[in-house]
XYZ file of C-alpha atoms in Angstrom:
587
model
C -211.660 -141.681 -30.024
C -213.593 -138.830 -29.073
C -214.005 -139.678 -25.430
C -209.945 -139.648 -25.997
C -209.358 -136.121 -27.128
C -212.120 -134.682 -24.831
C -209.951 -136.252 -22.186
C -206.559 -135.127 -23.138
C -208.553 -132.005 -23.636
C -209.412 -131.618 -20.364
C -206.305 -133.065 -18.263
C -204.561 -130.370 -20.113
C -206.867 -126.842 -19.315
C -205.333 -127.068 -15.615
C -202.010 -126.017 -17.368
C -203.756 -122.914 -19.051
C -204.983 -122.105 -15.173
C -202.047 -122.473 -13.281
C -198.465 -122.694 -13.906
C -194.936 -121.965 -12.544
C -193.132 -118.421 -13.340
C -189.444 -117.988 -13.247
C -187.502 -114.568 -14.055
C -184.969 -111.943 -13.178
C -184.855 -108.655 -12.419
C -182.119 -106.283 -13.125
C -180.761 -102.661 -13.216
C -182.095 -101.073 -16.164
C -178.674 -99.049 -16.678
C -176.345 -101.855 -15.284
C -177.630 -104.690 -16.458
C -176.844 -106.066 -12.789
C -178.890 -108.067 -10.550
C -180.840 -107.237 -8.312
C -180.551 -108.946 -4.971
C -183.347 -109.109 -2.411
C -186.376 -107.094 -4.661
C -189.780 -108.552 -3.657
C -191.961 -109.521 -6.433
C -195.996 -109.371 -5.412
C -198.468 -111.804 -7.827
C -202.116 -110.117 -7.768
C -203.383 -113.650 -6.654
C -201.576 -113.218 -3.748
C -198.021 -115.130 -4.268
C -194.575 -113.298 -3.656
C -190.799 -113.937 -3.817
C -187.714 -112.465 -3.427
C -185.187 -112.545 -6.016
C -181.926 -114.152 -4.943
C -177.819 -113.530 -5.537
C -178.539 -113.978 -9.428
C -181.551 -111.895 -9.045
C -184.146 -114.731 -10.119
C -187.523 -116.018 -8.731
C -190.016 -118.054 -8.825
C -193.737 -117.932 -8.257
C -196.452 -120.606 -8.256
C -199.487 -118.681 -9.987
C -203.585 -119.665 -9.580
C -204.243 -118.127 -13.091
C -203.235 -116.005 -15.505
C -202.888 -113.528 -16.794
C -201.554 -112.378 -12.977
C -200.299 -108.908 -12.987
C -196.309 -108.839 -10.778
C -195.302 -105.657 -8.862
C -191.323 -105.573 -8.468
C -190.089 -103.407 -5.332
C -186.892 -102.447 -4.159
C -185.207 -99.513 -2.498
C -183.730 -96.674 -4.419
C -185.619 -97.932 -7.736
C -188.816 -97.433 -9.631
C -192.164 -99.927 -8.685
C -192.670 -101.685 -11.838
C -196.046 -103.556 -12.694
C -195.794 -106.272 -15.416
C -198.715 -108.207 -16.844
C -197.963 -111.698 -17.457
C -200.375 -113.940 -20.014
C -198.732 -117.196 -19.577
C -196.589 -119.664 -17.520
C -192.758 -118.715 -18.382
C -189.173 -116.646 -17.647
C -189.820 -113.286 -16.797
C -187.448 -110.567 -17.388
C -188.076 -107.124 -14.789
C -185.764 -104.372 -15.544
C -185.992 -101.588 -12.423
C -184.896 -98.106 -13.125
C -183.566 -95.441 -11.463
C -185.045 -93.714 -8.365
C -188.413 -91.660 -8.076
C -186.681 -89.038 -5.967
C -182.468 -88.362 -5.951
C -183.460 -87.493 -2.661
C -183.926 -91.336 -0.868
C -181.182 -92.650 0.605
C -180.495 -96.482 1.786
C -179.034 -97.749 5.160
C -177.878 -100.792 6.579
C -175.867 -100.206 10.528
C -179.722 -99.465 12.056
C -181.254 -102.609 11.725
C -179.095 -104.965 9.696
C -180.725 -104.817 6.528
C -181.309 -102.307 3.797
C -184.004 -99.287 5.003
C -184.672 -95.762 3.195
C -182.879 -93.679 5.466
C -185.929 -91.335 5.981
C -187.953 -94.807 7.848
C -184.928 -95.063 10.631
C -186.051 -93.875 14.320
C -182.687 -93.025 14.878
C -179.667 -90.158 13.881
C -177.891 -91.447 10.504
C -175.751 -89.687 8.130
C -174.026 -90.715 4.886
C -170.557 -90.396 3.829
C -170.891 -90.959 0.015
C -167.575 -91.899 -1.617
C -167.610 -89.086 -4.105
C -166.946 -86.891 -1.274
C -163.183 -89.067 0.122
C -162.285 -89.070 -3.843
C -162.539 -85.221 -4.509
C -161.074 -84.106 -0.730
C -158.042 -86.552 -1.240
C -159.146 -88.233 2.560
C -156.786 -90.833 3.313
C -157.729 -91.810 6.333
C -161.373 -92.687 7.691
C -161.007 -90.534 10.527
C -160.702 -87.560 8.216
C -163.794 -88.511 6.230
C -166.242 -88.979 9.050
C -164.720 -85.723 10.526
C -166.972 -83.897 7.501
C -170.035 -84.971 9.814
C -171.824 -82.694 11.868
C -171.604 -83.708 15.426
C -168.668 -85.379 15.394
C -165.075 -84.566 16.068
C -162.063 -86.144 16.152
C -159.087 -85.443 18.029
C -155.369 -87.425 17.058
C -157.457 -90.581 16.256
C -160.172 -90.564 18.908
C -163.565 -90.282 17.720
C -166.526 -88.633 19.681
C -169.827 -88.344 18.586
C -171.933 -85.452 20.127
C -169.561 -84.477 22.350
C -170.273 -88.277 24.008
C -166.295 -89.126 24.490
C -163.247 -87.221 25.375
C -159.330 -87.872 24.572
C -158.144 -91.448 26.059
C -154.265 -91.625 24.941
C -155.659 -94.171 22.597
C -156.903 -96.705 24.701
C -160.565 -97.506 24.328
C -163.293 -96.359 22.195
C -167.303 -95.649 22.816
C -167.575 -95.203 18.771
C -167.873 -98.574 17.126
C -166.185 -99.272 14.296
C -167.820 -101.926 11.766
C -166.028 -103.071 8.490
C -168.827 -105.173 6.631
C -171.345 -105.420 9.850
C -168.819 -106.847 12.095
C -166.743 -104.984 15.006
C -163.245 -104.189 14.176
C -161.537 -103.142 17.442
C -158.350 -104.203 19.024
C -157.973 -107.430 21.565
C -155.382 -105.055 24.096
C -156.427 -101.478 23.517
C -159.938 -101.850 22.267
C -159.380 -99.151 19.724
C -159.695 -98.198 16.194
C -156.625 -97.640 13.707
C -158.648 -95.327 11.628
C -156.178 -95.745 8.698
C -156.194 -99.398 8.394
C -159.508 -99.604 6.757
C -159.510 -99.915 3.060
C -161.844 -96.528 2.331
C -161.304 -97.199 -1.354
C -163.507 -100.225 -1.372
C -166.414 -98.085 0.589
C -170.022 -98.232 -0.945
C -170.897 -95.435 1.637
C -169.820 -95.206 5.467
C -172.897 -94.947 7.558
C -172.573 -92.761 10.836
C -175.235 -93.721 13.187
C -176.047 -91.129 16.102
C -176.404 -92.027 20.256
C -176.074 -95.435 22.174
C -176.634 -98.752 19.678
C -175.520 -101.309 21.937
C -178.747 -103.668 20.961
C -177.709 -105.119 17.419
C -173.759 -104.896 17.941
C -172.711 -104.992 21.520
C -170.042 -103.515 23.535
C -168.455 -100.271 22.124
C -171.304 -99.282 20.162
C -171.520 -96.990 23.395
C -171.523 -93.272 22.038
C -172.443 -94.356 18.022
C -171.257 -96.489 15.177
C -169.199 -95.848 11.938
C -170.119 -98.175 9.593
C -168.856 -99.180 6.547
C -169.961 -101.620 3.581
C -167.769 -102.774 0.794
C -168.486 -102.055 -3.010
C -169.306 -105.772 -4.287
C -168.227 -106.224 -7.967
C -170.501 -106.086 -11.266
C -170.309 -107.797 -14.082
C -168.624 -105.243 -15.688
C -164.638 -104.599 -14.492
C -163.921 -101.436 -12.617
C -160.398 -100.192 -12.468
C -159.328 -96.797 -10.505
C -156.203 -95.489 -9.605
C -155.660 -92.265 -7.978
C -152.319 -90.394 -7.282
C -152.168 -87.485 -4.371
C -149.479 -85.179 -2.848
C -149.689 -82.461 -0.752
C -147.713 -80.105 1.374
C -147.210 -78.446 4.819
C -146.910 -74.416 4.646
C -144.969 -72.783 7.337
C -145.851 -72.355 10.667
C -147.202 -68.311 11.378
C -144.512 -68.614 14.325
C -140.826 -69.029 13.136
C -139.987 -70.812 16.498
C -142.078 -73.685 15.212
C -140.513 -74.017 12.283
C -138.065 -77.241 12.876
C -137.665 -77.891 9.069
C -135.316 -76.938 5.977
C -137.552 -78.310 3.668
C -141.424 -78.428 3.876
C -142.723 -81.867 4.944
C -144.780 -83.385 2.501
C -147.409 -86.702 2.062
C -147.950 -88.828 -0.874
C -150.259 -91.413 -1.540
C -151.066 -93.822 -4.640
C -154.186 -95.801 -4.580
C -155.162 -98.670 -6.703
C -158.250 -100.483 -7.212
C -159.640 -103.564 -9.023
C -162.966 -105.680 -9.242
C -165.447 -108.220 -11.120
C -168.106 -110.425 -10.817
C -168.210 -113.281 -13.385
C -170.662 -115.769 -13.476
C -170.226 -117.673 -10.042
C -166.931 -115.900 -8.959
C -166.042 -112.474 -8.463
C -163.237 -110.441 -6.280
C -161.835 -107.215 -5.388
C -158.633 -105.703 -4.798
C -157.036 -102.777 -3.731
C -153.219 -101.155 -2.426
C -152.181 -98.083 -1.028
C -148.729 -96.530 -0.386
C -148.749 -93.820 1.971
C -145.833 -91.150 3.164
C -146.391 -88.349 6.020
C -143.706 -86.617 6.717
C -145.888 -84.663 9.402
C -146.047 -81.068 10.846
C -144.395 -82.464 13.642
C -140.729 -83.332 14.203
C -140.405 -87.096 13.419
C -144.256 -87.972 13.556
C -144.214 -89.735 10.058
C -145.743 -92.262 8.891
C -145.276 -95.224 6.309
C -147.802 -97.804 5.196
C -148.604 -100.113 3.078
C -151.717 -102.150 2.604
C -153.547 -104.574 0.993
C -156.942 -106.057 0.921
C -159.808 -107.255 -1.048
C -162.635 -110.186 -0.802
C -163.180 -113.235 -3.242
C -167.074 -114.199 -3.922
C -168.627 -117.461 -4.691
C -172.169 -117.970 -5.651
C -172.589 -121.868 -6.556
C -174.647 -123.069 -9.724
C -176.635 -125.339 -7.999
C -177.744 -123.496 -4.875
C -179.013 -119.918 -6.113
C -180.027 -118.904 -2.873
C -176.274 -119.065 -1.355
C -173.504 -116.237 -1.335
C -170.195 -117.368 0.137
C -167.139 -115.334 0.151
C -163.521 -114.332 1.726
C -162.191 -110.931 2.887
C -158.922 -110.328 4.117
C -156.974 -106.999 4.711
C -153.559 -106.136 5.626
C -151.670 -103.132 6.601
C -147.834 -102.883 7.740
C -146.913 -99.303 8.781
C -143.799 -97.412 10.738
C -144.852 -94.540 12.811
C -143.234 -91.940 15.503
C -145.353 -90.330 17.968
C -144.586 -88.339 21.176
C -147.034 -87.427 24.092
C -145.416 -83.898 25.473
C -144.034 -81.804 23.507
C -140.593 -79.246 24.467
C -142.373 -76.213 25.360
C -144.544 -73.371 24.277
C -141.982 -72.346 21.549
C -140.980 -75.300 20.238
C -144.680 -76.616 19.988
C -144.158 -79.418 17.503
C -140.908 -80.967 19.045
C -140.784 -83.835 21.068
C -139.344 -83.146 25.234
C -136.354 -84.570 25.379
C -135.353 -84.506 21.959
C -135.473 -86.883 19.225
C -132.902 -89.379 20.551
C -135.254 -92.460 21.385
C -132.253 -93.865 23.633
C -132.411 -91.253 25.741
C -134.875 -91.653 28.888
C -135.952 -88.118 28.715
C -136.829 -88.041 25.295
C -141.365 -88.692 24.922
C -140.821 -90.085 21.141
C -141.730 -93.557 20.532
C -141.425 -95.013 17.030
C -143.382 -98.315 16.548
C -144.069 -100.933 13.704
C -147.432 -102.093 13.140
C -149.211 -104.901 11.734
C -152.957 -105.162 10.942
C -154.092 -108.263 9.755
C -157.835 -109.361 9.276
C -159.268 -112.464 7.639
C -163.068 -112.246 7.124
C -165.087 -115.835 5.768
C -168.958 -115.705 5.516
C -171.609 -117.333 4.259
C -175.290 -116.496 3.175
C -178.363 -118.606 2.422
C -182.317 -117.921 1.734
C -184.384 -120.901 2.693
C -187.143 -122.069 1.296
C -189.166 -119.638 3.075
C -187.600 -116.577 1.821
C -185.877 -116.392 5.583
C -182.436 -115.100 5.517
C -179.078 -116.618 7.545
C -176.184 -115.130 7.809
C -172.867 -116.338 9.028
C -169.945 -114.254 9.690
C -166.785 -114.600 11.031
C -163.400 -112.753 11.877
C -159.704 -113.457 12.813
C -158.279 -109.986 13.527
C -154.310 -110.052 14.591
C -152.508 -107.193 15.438
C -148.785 -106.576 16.501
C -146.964 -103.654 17.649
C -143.143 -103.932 18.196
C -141.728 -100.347 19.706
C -138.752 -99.798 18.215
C -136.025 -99.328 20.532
C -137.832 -100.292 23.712
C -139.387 -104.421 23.109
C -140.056 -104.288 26.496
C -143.470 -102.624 25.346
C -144.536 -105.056 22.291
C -147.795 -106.422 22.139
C -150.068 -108.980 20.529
C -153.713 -109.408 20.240
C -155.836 -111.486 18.720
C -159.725 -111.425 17.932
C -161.703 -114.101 17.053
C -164.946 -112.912 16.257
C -168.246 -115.374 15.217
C -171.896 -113.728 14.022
C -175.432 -115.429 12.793
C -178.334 -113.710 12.311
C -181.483 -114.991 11.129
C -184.296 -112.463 9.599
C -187.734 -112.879 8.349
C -190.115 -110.690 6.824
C -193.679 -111.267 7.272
C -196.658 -109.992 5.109
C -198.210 -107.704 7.532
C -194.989 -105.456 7.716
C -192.980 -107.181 10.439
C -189.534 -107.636 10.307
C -188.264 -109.553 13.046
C -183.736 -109.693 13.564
C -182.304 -112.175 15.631
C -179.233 -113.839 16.393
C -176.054 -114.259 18.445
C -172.518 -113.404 19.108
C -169.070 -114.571 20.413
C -165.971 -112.349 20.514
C -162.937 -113.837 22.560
C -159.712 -111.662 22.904
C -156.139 -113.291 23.435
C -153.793 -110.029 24.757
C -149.525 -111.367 24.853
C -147.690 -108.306 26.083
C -145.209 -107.267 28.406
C -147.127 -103.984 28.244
C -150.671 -105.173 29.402
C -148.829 -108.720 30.430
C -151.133 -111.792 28.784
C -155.034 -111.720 29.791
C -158.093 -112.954 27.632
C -161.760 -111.994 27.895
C -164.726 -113.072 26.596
C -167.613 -111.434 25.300
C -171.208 -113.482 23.674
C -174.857 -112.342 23.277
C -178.128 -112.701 21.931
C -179.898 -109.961 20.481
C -183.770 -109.741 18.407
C -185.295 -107.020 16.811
C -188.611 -106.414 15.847
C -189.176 -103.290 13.303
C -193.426 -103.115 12.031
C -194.124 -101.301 9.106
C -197.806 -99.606 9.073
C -198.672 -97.002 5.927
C -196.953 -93.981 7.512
C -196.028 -95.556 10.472
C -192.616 -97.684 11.693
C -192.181 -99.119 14.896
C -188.820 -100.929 16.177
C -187.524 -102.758 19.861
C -184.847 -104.935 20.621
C -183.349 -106.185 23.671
C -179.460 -108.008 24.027
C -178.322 -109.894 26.545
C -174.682 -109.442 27.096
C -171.813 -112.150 29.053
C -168.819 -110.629 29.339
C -166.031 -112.117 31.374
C -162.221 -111.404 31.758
C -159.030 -113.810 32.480
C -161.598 -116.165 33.869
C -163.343 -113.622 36.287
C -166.782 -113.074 36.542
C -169.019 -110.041 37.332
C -168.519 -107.479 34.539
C -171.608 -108.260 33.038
C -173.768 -108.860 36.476
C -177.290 -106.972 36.629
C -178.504 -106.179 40.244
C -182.269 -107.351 39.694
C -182.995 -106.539 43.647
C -180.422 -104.741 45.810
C -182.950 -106.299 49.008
C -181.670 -109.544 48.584
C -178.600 -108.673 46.308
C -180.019 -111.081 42.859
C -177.982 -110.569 40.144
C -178.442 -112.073 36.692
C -174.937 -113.007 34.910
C -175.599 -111.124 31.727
C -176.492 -107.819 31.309
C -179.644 -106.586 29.370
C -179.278 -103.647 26.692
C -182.735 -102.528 25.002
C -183.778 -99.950 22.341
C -186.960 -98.605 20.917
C -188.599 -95.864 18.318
C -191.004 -94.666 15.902
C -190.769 -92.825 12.824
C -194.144 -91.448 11.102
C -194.261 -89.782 7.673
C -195.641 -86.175 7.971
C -195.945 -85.665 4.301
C -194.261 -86.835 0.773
C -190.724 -85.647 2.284
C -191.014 -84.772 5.754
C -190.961 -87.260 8.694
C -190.952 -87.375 12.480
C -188.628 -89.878 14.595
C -188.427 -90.353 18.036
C -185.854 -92.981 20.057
C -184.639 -94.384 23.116
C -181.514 -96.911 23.467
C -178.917 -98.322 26.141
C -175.331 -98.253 25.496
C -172.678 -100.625 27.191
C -168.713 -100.751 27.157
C -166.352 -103.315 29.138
C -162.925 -101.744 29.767
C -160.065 -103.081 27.631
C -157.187 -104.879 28.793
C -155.005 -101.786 28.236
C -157.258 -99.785 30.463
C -157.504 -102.208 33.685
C -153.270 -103.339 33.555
C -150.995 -100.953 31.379
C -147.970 -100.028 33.560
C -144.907 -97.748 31.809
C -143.661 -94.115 31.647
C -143.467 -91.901 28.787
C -140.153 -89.775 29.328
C -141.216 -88.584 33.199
C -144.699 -89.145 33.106
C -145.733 -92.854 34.619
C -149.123 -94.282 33.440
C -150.231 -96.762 36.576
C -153.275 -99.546 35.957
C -156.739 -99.897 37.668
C -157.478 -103.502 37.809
C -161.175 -102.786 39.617
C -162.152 -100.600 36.820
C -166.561 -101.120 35.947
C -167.885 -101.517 32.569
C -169.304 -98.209 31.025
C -173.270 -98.108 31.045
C -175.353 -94.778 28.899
C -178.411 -94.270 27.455
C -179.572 -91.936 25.048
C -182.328 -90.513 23.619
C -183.945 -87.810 20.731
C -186.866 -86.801 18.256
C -185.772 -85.516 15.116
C -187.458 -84.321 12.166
C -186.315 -84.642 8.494
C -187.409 -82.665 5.609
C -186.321 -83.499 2.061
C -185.529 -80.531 -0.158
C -185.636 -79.976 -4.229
C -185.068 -76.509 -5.301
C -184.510 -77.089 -9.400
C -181.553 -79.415 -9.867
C -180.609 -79.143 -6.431
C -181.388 -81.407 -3.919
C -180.888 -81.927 -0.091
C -182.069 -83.157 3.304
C -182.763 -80.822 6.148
C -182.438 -82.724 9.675
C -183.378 -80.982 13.274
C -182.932 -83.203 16.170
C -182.905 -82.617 19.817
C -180.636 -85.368 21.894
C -180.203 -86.559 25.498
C -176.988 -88.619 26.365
C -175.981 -89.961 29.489
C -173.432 -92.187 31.063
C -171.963 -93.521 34.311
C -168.718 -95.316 35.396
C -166.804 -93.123 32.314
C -163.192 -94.257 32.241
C -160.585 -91.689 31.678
C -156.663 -91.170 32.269
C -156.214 -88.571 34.730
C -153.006 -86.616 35.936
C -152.494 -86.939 39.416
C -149.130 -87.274 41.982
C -148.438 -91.137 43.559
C -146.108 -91.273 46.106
C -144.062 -94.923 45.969
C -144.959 -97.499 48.239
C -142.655 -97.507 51.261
């Protein structure tokens, strides 16, 4: 009997030296999850926490002390005496002062650790300036300036009539530009959903491919808590009279309106958001209103069984009715159209069009066993315009976009980003005529973290083809022999070093590319007596840009700020541009 119990005795002490621990860690405030914190065991074991913000660890012995880290929250050291469920509450911030990105390398970094130009748009600052239109927010930037919808970032693009754009535009990580014009319709994205719009600085080509030629604007949507949130905002506002009379084309001052609603949860495995917005301009200008309506919002899925996988649905759409004119009547009568506002007249520069904005966004994320991360995203984006009065001009485009990336942290501090692309564009107009292009690539990133010191280089290899023709994307690896390479190679690399507690040093280097649009190579029309020809042999846009940039947090009592200093090189060949010139007909 005694042989027995010493025995059981003994089979059982391995249980008192090792064991399995499970918990969660959430907001202290919140009570929300935490997704993505990394928990450190002192004997050496670490997880990350998933979409339900739960772990597990394998411990040698106990008691093991756990340190809990994640961005924008308190380091929290637990000592646990026994195998069980562990519950981490993180609290708020050290310093108000650190800030967290996502556009620089596709996952969450304190804004101060970036090599590269990044500001944040916070969206305190849209709600209390009654923005409403993205444009208008990112216009409170410093170095960038927009001009009737076209964005340039230090001074890196001019005005292009709306066709094209070196500024990339990313709703949720993915590019959102147009399959005929390649450009952004600033008001069609759903700024009341924003977490934060991220405005990064200089060529970024690398990570998100063509476009991302003069910067990126990039915004993430506010995923739901637990706990409902319900906002709805009401805004009018009013045009005063012109200082000249001969301006003035109006009895009664135009005005805008806008109402806003939005709506989200998160229950257990299912969550959504939802928003509206009715907008009215009457405009400054005579008949340059605008009407639109819009819709959007995303559903979210997190299954029981598989805690390590996020799936979910966005979807946005925007109908609006717009008039627009090009030349106006003269120096007196500024803000009318020439011609006159009689569409059916050939003179007359007005054009009043209907849009629709559709965009249908499905995506799914897992975390393996290894605590590697997948991510697969995908895009239909369909846009029609039907001029009113003149169908002869319609057009339709159609995007269908595909992303995966794949990232892995190792234990020494490296980070390494990979993955690949496909974007095909289907153009049906009797504007552009019908065309289709194709765009895919493979991109990696490697970003090493070293006490004070960051390090980051990437390379992507871009294929780019249009209506079936090759060549856009050729590199000339020896002009002896004339060896080209079908895709074209885009790199990027920096540093940033931390000076002291709040002030630190970046340096960067990266290579920009843009392929023309369909719009640009084949439009053909007139606006009143002006005639817009097309350029069929027009080259893809290459740059490059470079700076070193120092940032220096600042607390003076209850106020708080960042100052940034940065000197910047940009540079770029084969720039496309509308130009005003006289064509004699053919004889």
């Amino acid at each position: 009997m005694r042989k027995i119990l010493f025995i059981l005795c003994l089979g059982a002490l391995p249980f008192f030296a090792f064991g399995q621990l499970t918990g969660v860690v959430t907001d202290l405030n919140s009570g929300e999850a935490i997704i993505g914190a990394k928990v450190f065991a002192s004997d050496g074991n670490k997880a990350i926490t998933n979409f339900d913000g739960e772990f597990t660890l394998k411990t040698t012995s106990f008691p093991v002390t756990l340190v809990t880290k994640m961005l924008q929250y308190t380091t929290d050291s637990t000592v646990i005496d026994s195998p069980g469920k562990v519950k981490i509450k993180l609290g708020e911030p050290v310093t108000d002062l650190q800030m967290v990105v996502v556009s620089a390398g596709r996952r969450k970094q304190a804004i101060e650790e970036v090599p590269v130009s990044i500001e944040i748009i916070k969206p305190e600052l849209i709600d209390n300036k009654g923005i409403t239109s993205l444009d208008q927010a990112i216009e409170q930037t410093p170095g960038v300036s927009t001009f009737d919808g076209q964005v340039s970032i230090r001074g890196g693009s001019g005005f292009s009539y709306g066709a094209g754009s070196r500024v990339l535009l990313l709703w949720n990580g993915m590019p959102l530009l147009s399959a005929y014009a390649g450009d952004t319709q600033w008001n069609a994205i759903p700024i009341e959903q924003a977490a934060q719009i991220e405005v990064m600085k200089g060529a970024s080509s690398v990570l998100y491919g063509s476009g991302a030629l003069n910067g990126i604007i990039a915004i993430r949507e506010l995923e739901p808590g637990t706990k409902p949130v319900t906002k709805l905002k009401v805004q009018y506002g009013v045009y005063d009279n012109p200082r000249r009379a001969s301006l003035k084309w109006w009895d009664t001052n135009p005005m805008t309106q806008q109402i806003e609603f939005y709506r989200s949860q998160m229950f257990k495995n299912v969550g959504y958001t939802i928003s509206s917005t009715l907008f009215h301009d009457d405009g400054y200008k005579n008949e340059e209103f605008e009407y639109r309506g819009r819709v959007s919002g995303t559903l979210y899925y997190r299954p029981k069984k598989w805690k390590k996988v996020k799936a979910g649905i966005g979807y946005n759409y925007q109908i609006q009715k717009t008039g627009n004119f090009l030349i106006w009547e003269s120096d007196s009568l500024g803000y009318t159209p020439q011609g006159g506002i009689d569409t059916s007249d050939a003179a007359s520069t007005l054009t009043y069009t209907l849009g629709h904005r559709l965009f249908i966004d499905p995506y799914l994320k897992i975390i393996d066993k290894h605590n590697n991360r997948h991510t697969f995203k995908n895009r239909i984006y369909y846009v029609k315009n039907i001029i009113i009065g003149n169908e002869d001009q319609n057009s339709i485009g159609t995007v269908y976009n595909n992303d995966y990336q794949f990232q892995k942290s190792y234990a020494n501090g490296l980070t390494l980003t990979s993955g690949a692309s496909s974007l095909y564009n289907a153009v049906n107009s009797a504007l552009f005529g019908d065309h289709s292009s194709w765009n895919s690539a493979i991109f990696t990133q490697i970003e090493h973290h070293m006490g004070n010191f960051d390090f980051t280089a990437g390379l992507r290899l871009e294929y780019f083809q249009m209506d079936g023709q090759r060549g856009d994307s050729d590199f000339l690896i020896a002009k002896k022999d004339s060896t080209v390479l079908p895709f074209y190679p885009v790199a990027r690399s920096g540093f940033h070093y931390k000076l002291a507690e709040y002030t630190h040093l970046r340096a960067s280097i990266g290579q920009g590319i843009r392929y023309p649009a369909v719009g640009e190579r084949f439009i053909q029309t007139s606006v009143g007596a002006l005639n817009i020809f097309p350029n069929a042999d027009l080259r893809p846009e290459i740059g490059w840009a470079g700076e070193i940039g120092i940032k220096q947090g600042v607390r003076i009592g209850d106020w708080k700020g960042m100052l940034d200093i940065s000197g910047f090189i940009n540079e770029y060949q084969n720039m496309i541009e509308f130009t005003f010139g006289i064509y004699n007909p053919e004889d």
